[in-house]
PDB file of C-alpha atoms in Angstrom:
ATOM      1  CA  MET A 641      -0.028   0.173   0.020  1.00 53.00           C
ATOM      2  CA  SER A 642       1.259   3.460  -0.931  1.00 60.00           C
ATOM      3  CA  ALA A 643       1.070   6.331   1.849  1.00 60.00           C
ATOM      4  CA  GLU A 644      -1.643   7.711  -0.643  1.00 63.00           C
ATOM      5  CA  SER A 645      -3.806   4.744  -0.571  1.00 61.00           C
ATOM      6  CA  THR A 646      -6.897   5.083   1.656  1.00 63.00           C
ATOM      7  CA  GLY A 647      -6.599   1.439   2.987  1.00 63.00           C
ATOM      8  CA  SER A 648      -9.573   0.202   1.577  1.00 69.00           C
ATOM      9  CA  ARG A 649      -9.334  -3.329   0.432  1.00 80.00           C
ATOM     10  CA  THR A 650     -10.752  -4.376  -3.156  1.00 88.00           C
ATOM     11  CA  PHE A 651     -12.229  -7.577  -4.399  1.00 89.00           C
ATOM     12  CA  THR A 652      -9.061  -8.313  -6.313  1.00 90.00           C
ATOM     13  CA  TYR A 653      -7.056  -8.226  -3.111  1.00 90.00           C
ATOM     14  CA  TRP A 654      -9.108 -10.851  -1.196  1.00 90.00           C
ATOM     15  CA  ARG A 655      -9.613 -13.008  -4.068  1.00 91.00           C
ATOM     16  CA  LEU A 656      -6.123 -13.131  -4.468  1.00 91.00           C
ATOM     17  CA  ARG A 657      -5.477 -13.754  -0.834  1.00 91.00           C
ATOM     18  CA  PHE A 658      -8.089 -16.441  -0.923  1.00 91.00           C
ATOM     19  CA  HIS A 659      -6.555 -18.043  -3.906  1.00 91.00           C
ATOM     20  CA  ASP A 660      -3.176 -18.250  -2.089  1.00 90.00           C
ATOM     21  CA  TRP A 661      -4.854 -19.721   0.902  1.00 89.00           C
ATOM     22  CA  ARG A 662      -6.611 -22.315  -1.094  1.00 91.00           C
ATOM     23  CA  GLY A 663      -3.316 -23.312  -3.162  1.00 88.00           C
ATOM     24  CA  SER A 664      -1.511 -23.929   0.379  1.00 90.00           C
ATOM     25  CA  ARG A 665      -3.585 -26.777   1.606  1.00 91.00           C
ATOM     26  CA  PRO A 666      -6.023 -29.607   0.634  1.00 94.00           C
ATOM     27  CA  PHE A 667      -9.048 -27.365  -0.498  1.00 95.00           C
ATOM     28  CA  TRP A 668     -11.102 -29.385  -2.378  1.00 95.00           C
ATOM     29  CA  ALA A 669     -10.635 -32.317  -0.204  1.00 96.00           C
ATOM     30  CA  GLY A 670     -11.749 -30.629   3.017  1.00 96.00           C
ATOM     31  CA  LEU A 671     -14.730 -29.265   0.753  1.00 96.00           C
ATOM     32  CA  PHE A 672     -15.975 -32.463  -0.300  1.00 97.00           C
ATOM     33  CA  THR A 673     -15.559 -34.187   3.181  1.00 96.00           C
ATOM     34  CA  LEU A 674     -17.533 -31.264   4.605  1.00 95.00           C
ATOM     35  CA  ALA A 675     -20.203 -31.340   1.828  1.00 95.00           C
ATOM     36  CA  GLY A 676     -20.417 -35.233   2.410  1.00 95.00           C
ATOM     37  CA  GLY A 677     -21.086 -34.784   6.027  1.00 94.00           C
ATOM     38  CA  GLY A 678     -24.270 -32.871   5.505  1.00 92.00           C
ATOM     39  CA  PRO A 679     -26.509 -35.377   3.382  1.00 91.00           C
ATOM     40  CA  ILE A 680     -25.366 -38.193   6.340  1.00 90.00           C
ATOM     41  CA  ILE A 681     -26.504 -36.246   8.750  1.00 88.00           C
ATOM     42  CA  TYR A 682     -29.371 -34.550   7.215  1.00 86.00           C
ATOM     43  CA  PHE A 683     -31.347 -37.547   5.980  1.00 82.00           C
ATOM     44  CA  PRO A 684     -32.139 -39.709   8.919  1.00 81.00           C
ATOM     45  CA  TYR A 685     -33.658 -36.592  10.464  1.00 80.00           C
ATOM     46  CA  ALA A 686     -35.714 -35.388   7.619  1.00 78.00           C
ATOM     47  CA  ASN A 687     -39.421 -35.688   6.912  1.00 79.00           C
ATOM     48  CA  MET A 688     -40.651 -35.302   3.362  1.00 76.00           C
ATOM     49  CA  HIS A 689     -44.072 -34.178   2.897  1.00 82.00           C
ATOM     50  CA  LEU A 690     -46.383 -35.813  -0.092  1.00 83.00           C
ATOM     51  CA  GLY A 691     -49.659 -33.535   0.129  1.00 85.00           C
ATOM     52  CA  ASN A 692     -51.046 -34.502   3.752  1.00 87.00           C
ATOM     53  CA  MET A 693     -48.713 -37.655   4.138  1.00 86.00           C
ATOM     54  CA  THR A 694     -45.474 -37.090   6.027  1.00 80.00           C
ATOM     55  CA  ILE A 695     -42.426 -39.675   5.218  1.00 74.00           C
ATOM     56  CA  ALA A 696     -40.234 -39.908   8.054  1.00 72.00           C
ATOM     57  CA  MET A 697     -36.880 -41.459   6.867  1.00 68.00           C
ATOM     58  CA  SER A 698     -35.359 -41.949  10.419  1.00 66.00           C
ATOM     59  CA  THR A 699     -33.711 -45.090  11.361  1.00 64.00           C
ATOM     60  CA  THR A 700     -32.305 -46.821  14.340  1.00 67.00           C
ATOM     61  CA  GLY A 701     -28.902 -45.512  13.480  1.00 69.00           C
ATOM     62  CA  GLY A 702     -29.984 -41.965  13.841  1.00 78.00           C
ATOM     63  CA  ALA A 703     -27.182 -41.278  16.427  1.00 84.00           C
ATOM     64  CA  GLY A 704     -24.753 -43.016  14.394  1.00 87.00           C
ATOM     65  CA  SER A 705     -25.747 -40.646  11.488  1.00 88.00           C
ATOM     66  CA  LEU A 706     -25.028 -37.409  13.416  1.00 89.00           C
ATOM     67  CA  ILE A 707     -21.768 -38.583  14.657  1.00 92.00           C
ATOM     68  CA  ILE A 708     -20.347 -39.911  11.451  1.00 93.00           C
ATOM     69  CA  GLY A 709     -21.745 -36.748  10.142  1.00 93.00           C
ATOM     70  CA  ALA A 710     -20.296 -34.453  12.784  1.00 94.00           C
ATOM     71  CA  LEU A 711     -16.901 -36.014  12.398  1.00 96.00           C
ATOM     72  CA  LEU A 712     -16.927 -35.850   8.718  1.00 96.00           C
ATOM     73  CA  ILE A 713     -17.583 -32.035   9.001  1.00 96.00           C
ATOM     74  CA  THR A 714     -14.674 -31.809  11.922  1.00 96.00           C
ATOM     75  CA  LEU A 715     -12.428 -33.608   9.471  1.00 96.00           C
ATOM     76  CA  GLY A 716     -13.096 -31.265   6.468  1.00 96.00           C
ATOM     77  CA  VAL A 717     -12.463 -28.061   8.514  1.00 96.00           C
ATOM     78  CA  THR A 718      -9.359 -29.855   9.756  1.00 95.00           C
ATOM     79  CA  MET A 719      -7.891 -30.688   6.261  1.00 94.00           C
ATOM     80  CA  TRP A 720      -8.400 -26.683   5.729  1.00 94.00           C
ATOM     81  CA  PHE A 721      -6.617 -25.481   8.814  1.00 94.00           C
ATOM     82  CA  HIS A 722      -4.358 -28.059  10.044  1.00 92.00           C
ATOM     83  CA  SER A 723      -2.723 -29.825   6.595  1.00 87.00           C
ATOM     84  CA  VAL A 724      -0.157 -31.752   8.459  1.00 91.00           C
ATOM     85  CA  VAL A 725      -2.721 -34.257   9.227  1.00 93.00           C
ATOM     86  CA  ARG A 726      -4.157 -34.296   5.777  1.00 93.00           C
ATOM     87  CA  VAL A 727      -3.246 -38.266   5.797  1.00 95.00           C
ATOM     88  CA  PHE A 728      -4.957 -39.337   8.689  1.00 96.00           C
ATOM     89  CA  ALA A 729      -7.863 -37.238   7.662  1.00 95.00           C
ATOM     90  CA  GLY A 730      -8.440 -38.525   4.011  1.00 96.00           C
ATOM     91  CA  ILE A 731      -8.063 -42.217   5.686  1.00 97.00           C
ATOM     92  CA  ALA A 732     -10.411 -41.545   8.376  1.00 96.00           C
ATOM     93  CA  ALA A 733     -12.862 -39.887   5.925  1.00 96.00           C
ATOM     94  CA  ILE A 734     -12.779 -42.797   3.771  1.00 96.00           C
ATOM     95  CA  LEU A 735     -13.384 -45.165   6.572  1.00 96.00           C
ATOM     96  CA  LEU A 736     -16.087 -43.106   7.835  1.00 95.00           C
ATOM     97  CA  ALA A 737     -17.929 -43.069   4.467  1.00 94.00           C
ATOM     98  CA  LEU A 738     -17.546 -46.912   4.126  1.00 94.00           C
ATOM     99  CA  ILE A 739     -19.553 -47.156   7.625  1.00 93.00           C
ATOM    100  CA  SER A 740     -22.204 -44.637   6.569  1.00 90.00           C
ATOM    101  CA  LEU A 741     -23.171 -47.280   4.018  1.00 90.00           C
ATOM    102  CA  PRO A 742     -24.961 -49.527   6.448  1.00 88.00           C
ATOM    103  CA  VAL A 743     -25.426 -47.072   9.284  1.00 86.00           C
ATOM    104  CA  SER A 744     -27.036 -43.944   7.502  1.00 83.00           C
ATOM    105  CA  ASN A 745     -29.371 -44.407   4.868  1.00 78.00           C
ATOM    106  CA  ILE A 746     -27.075 -46.055   2.845  1.00 82.00           C
ATOM    107  CA  GLY A 747     -24.354 -43.370   3.079  1.00 80.00           C
ATOM    108  CA  GLY A 748     -27.008 -40.380   2.824  1.00 81.00           C
ATOM    109  CA  PHE A 749     -28.242 -41.917  -0.174  1.00 84.00           C
ATOM    110  CA  ILE A 750     -25.273 -42.273  -1.953  1.00 91.00           C
ATOM    111  CA  LEU A 751     -24.571 -38.790  -2.187  1.00 92.00           C
ATOM    112  CA  GLY A 752     -22.654 -38.125   1.199  1.00 92.00           C
ATOM    113  CA  PHE A 753     -20.873 -41.359   0.398  1.00 94.00           C
ATOM    114  CA  LEU A 754     -19.306 -40.527  -2.672  1.00 95.00           C
ATOM    115  CA  LEU A 755     -18.693 -36.817  -1.777  1.00 96.00           C
ATOM    116  CA  SER A 756     -16.891 -37.944   1.783  1.00 96.00           C
ATOM    117  CA  ALA A 757     -14.876 -40.971  -0.258  1.00 96.00           C
ATOM    118  CA  LEU A 758     -13.948 -38.563  -3.004  1.00 97.00           C
ATOM    119  CA  GLY A 759     -12.513 -35.940  -0.153  1.00 96.00           C
ATOM    120  CA  GLY A 760     -10.659 -38.488   1.540  1.00 96.00           C
ATOM    121  CA  ALA A 761      -8.842 -39.897  -1.674  1.00 96.00           C
ATOM    122  CA  LEU A 762      -8.109 -36.014  -2.367  1.00 96.00           C
ATOM    123  CA  ALA A 763      -6.679 -35.595   0.620  1.00 96.00           C
ATOM    124  CA  LEU A 764      -4.377 -38.728   0.435  1.00 95.00           C
ATOM    125  CA  SER A 765      -3.190 -37.486  -3.107  1.00 94.00           C
ATOM    126  CA  TRP A 766      -2.541 -34.026  -2.201  1.00 92.00           C
ATOM    127  CA  ALA A 767       1.236 -32.958  -1.510  1.00 90.00           C
ATOM    128  CA  PRO A 768       2.362 -29.322  -0.629  1.00 86.00           C
ATOM    129  CA  ALA A 769       3.814 -27.405  -3.235  1.00 80.00           C
ATOM    130  CA  LYS A 770       7.602 -27.410  -3.328  1.00 79.00           C
ATOM    131  CA  PRO A 771       8.718 -23.641  -2.513  1.00 73.00           C
ATOM    132  CA  ASP A 772      10.305 -21.536  -4.834  1.00 71.00           C
ATOM    133  CA  ARG A 773      13.977 -20.981  -4.904  1.00 71.00           C
ATOM    134  CA  ALA A 774      16.026 -18.247  -6.159  1.00 62.00           C
ATOM    135  CA  PRO A 775      19.128 -19.436  -7.994  1.00 59.00           C
ATOM    136  CA  ALA A 776      22.195 -18.329  -5.975  1.00 58.00           C
ATOM    137  CA  VAL A 777      24.551 -15.833  -7.484  1.00 60.00           C
ATOM    138  CA  PRO A 778      28.193 -15.888  -6.943  1.00 56.00           C
ATOM    139  CA  THR A 779      29.950 -12.842  -5.794  1.00 59.00           C
ATOM    140  CA  GLU A 780      33.279 -11.769  -6.455  1.00 62.00           C
ATOM    141  CA  GLY A 781      36.276 -14.120  -5.624  1.00 57.00           C
ATOM    142  CA  GLU A 782      34.121 -16.984  -5.334  1.00 54.00           C
ATOM    143  CA  PRO A 783      34.417 -20.004  -7.614  1.00 55.00           C
ATOM    144  CA  GLU A 784      31.576 -20.431 -10.026  1.00 56.00           C
ATOM    145  CA  GLY A 785      30.561 -23.853  -9.122  1.00 52.00           C
ATOM    146  CA  VAL A 786      30.339 -23.463  -5.285  1.00 50.00           C
ATOM    147  CA  SER A 787      27.796 -21.204  -3.131  1.00 50.00           C
ATOM    148  CA  PRO A 788      28.701 -19.728   0.308  1.00 51.00           C
ATOM    149  CA  GLN A 789      26.611 -21.935   1.952  1.00 51.00           C
ATOM    150  CA  GLY A 790      27.849 -25.380   0.593  1.00 51.00           C
ATOM    151  CA  GLY A 791      26.837 -27.147  -1.982  1.00 50.00           C
ATOM    152  CA  THR A 792      26.307 -26.308  -5.734  1.00 52.00           C
ATOM    153  CA  PRO A 793      24.679 -22.899  -7.006  1.00 51.00           C
ATOM    154  CA  ASP A 794      20.984 -25.038  -7.236  1.00 51.00           C
ATOM    155  CA  GLY A 795      21.128 -25.312  -3.392  1.00 50.00           C
ATOM    156  CA  PRO A 796      22.232 -27.444  -0.717  1.00 52.00           C
ATOM    157  CA  GLU A 797      23.752 -31.041  -1.568  1.00 53.00           C
ATOM    158  CA  ARG A 798      20.937 -32.988  -0.917  1.00 53.00           C
ATOM    159  CA  VAL A 799      21.948 -36.164   1.479  1.00 50.00           C
ATOM    160  CA  SER A 800      19.490 -38.805   1.989  1.00 51.00           C
ATOM    161  CA  GLY A 801      19.718 -41.839   4.042  1.00 52.00           C
ATOM    162  CA  PHE A 802      22.397 -42.701   6.559  1.00 51.00           C
ATOM    163  CA  ASP A 803      24.537 -40.291   5.437  1.00 53.00           C
ATOM    164  CA  ALA A 804      22.722 -37.239   6.502  1.00 52.00           C
ATOM    165  CA  PHE A 805      23.814 -38.241   9.952  1.00 53.00           C
ATOM    166  CA  ARG A 806      27.851 -38.910   8.902  1.00 55.00           C
ATOM    167  CA  PRO A 807      29.935 -35.774   9.256  1.00 55.00           C
ATOM    168  CA  ALA A 808      31.601 -34.553   5.976  1.00 58.00           C
ATOM    169  CA  ILE A 809      35.381 -35.528   5.689  1.00 59.00           C
ATOM    170  CA  VAL A 810      37.439 -32.878   4.696  1.00 59.00           C
ATOM    171  CA  PRO A 811      40.322 -34.041   2.174  1.00 65.00           C
ATOM    172  CA  GLY A 812      43.470 -34.369   3.985  1.00 63.00           C
ATOM    173  CA  GLN A 813      41.829 -34.933   7.554  1.00 62.00           C
ATOM    174  CA  GLN A 814      41.393 -38.136   9.424  1.00 59.00           C
ATOM    175  CA  PRO A 815      37.607 -38.920  10.159  1.00 56.00           C
ATOM    176  CA  ALA A 816      36.769 -39.090  13.493  1.00 56.00           C
ATOM    177  CA  ALA A 817      35.744 -42.480  14.988  1.00 56.00           C
ATOM    178  CA  HIS A 818      32.486 -41.516  16.503  1.00 55.00           C
ATOM    179  CA  ASN A 819      30.586 -44.646  15.811  1.00 57.00           C
ATOM    180  CA  ASP A 820      33.415 -46.888  16.899  1.00 55.00           C
ATOM    181  CA  THR A 821      31.970 -49.902  19.074  1.00 58.00           C
ATOM    182  CA  THR A 822      34.641 -52.203  18.703  1.00 55.00           C
ATOM    183  CA  VAL A 823      36.824 -53.295  22.021  1.00 55.00           C
ATOM    184  CA  ASP A 824      40.338 -54.060  21.144  1.00 54.00           C
ATOM    185  CA  ALA A 825      41.546 -56.975  23.406  1.00 56.00           C
ATOM    186  CA  ASN A 826      44.534 -58.804  22.910  1.00 60.00           C
ATOM    187  CA  GLY A 827      45.353 -57.347  19.459  1.00 60.00           C
ATOM    188  CA  GLY A 828      41.808 -57.286  18.188  1.00 57.00           C
ATOM    189  CA  ARG A 829      40.996 -61.075  18.875  1.00 62.00           C
ATOM    190  CA  HIS A 830      38.257 -62.242  21.002  1.00 58.00           C
ATOM    191  CA  ARG A 831      38.326 -65.140  23.048  1.00 59.00           C
ATOM    192  CA  ALA A 832      35.575 -67.273  24.165  1.00 61.00           C
ATOM    193  CA  GLY A 833      37.506 -69.016  26.590  1.00 52.00           C
TER     194      GLY A 833
END
């Protein structure tokens, strides 16, 4: 904002902020899971009116439907605001959707089941985007292929597996024996007797 602006936020500003927020979490997975909880809660307690006749679709699983639907809605909101647990929330959403088939009027007449199962599958398949890295620009006096932090100009060296815990060995220097667990006794020979 400039010093001359009035401080009001336009629709474009809020749309772009929502777009950034939506892109950093499994938004559609949460939306489908949340929407799938609605029919599962609604249909066991709904009454349809046909003229003067009232048709009640309530079953003995009304309390189970309420619990399953509330948990699905909670999982959908959790996917939005705490995306670290997206795998757990996705598996739980799929399991609750499957449980809703026998408990809640065929899973909210298949609609709640399909929405919840789709939301759970989307949560399992979502992965956060990789952060954008600016390329390191070498300064004067530095070699072209090495960055000041170590590694290459593309970024730090990637070390995986057990090599991540091994200290770096500098040429001309003896490596330290941090993990040496052998005991030298009698010239390195161990006797059983």
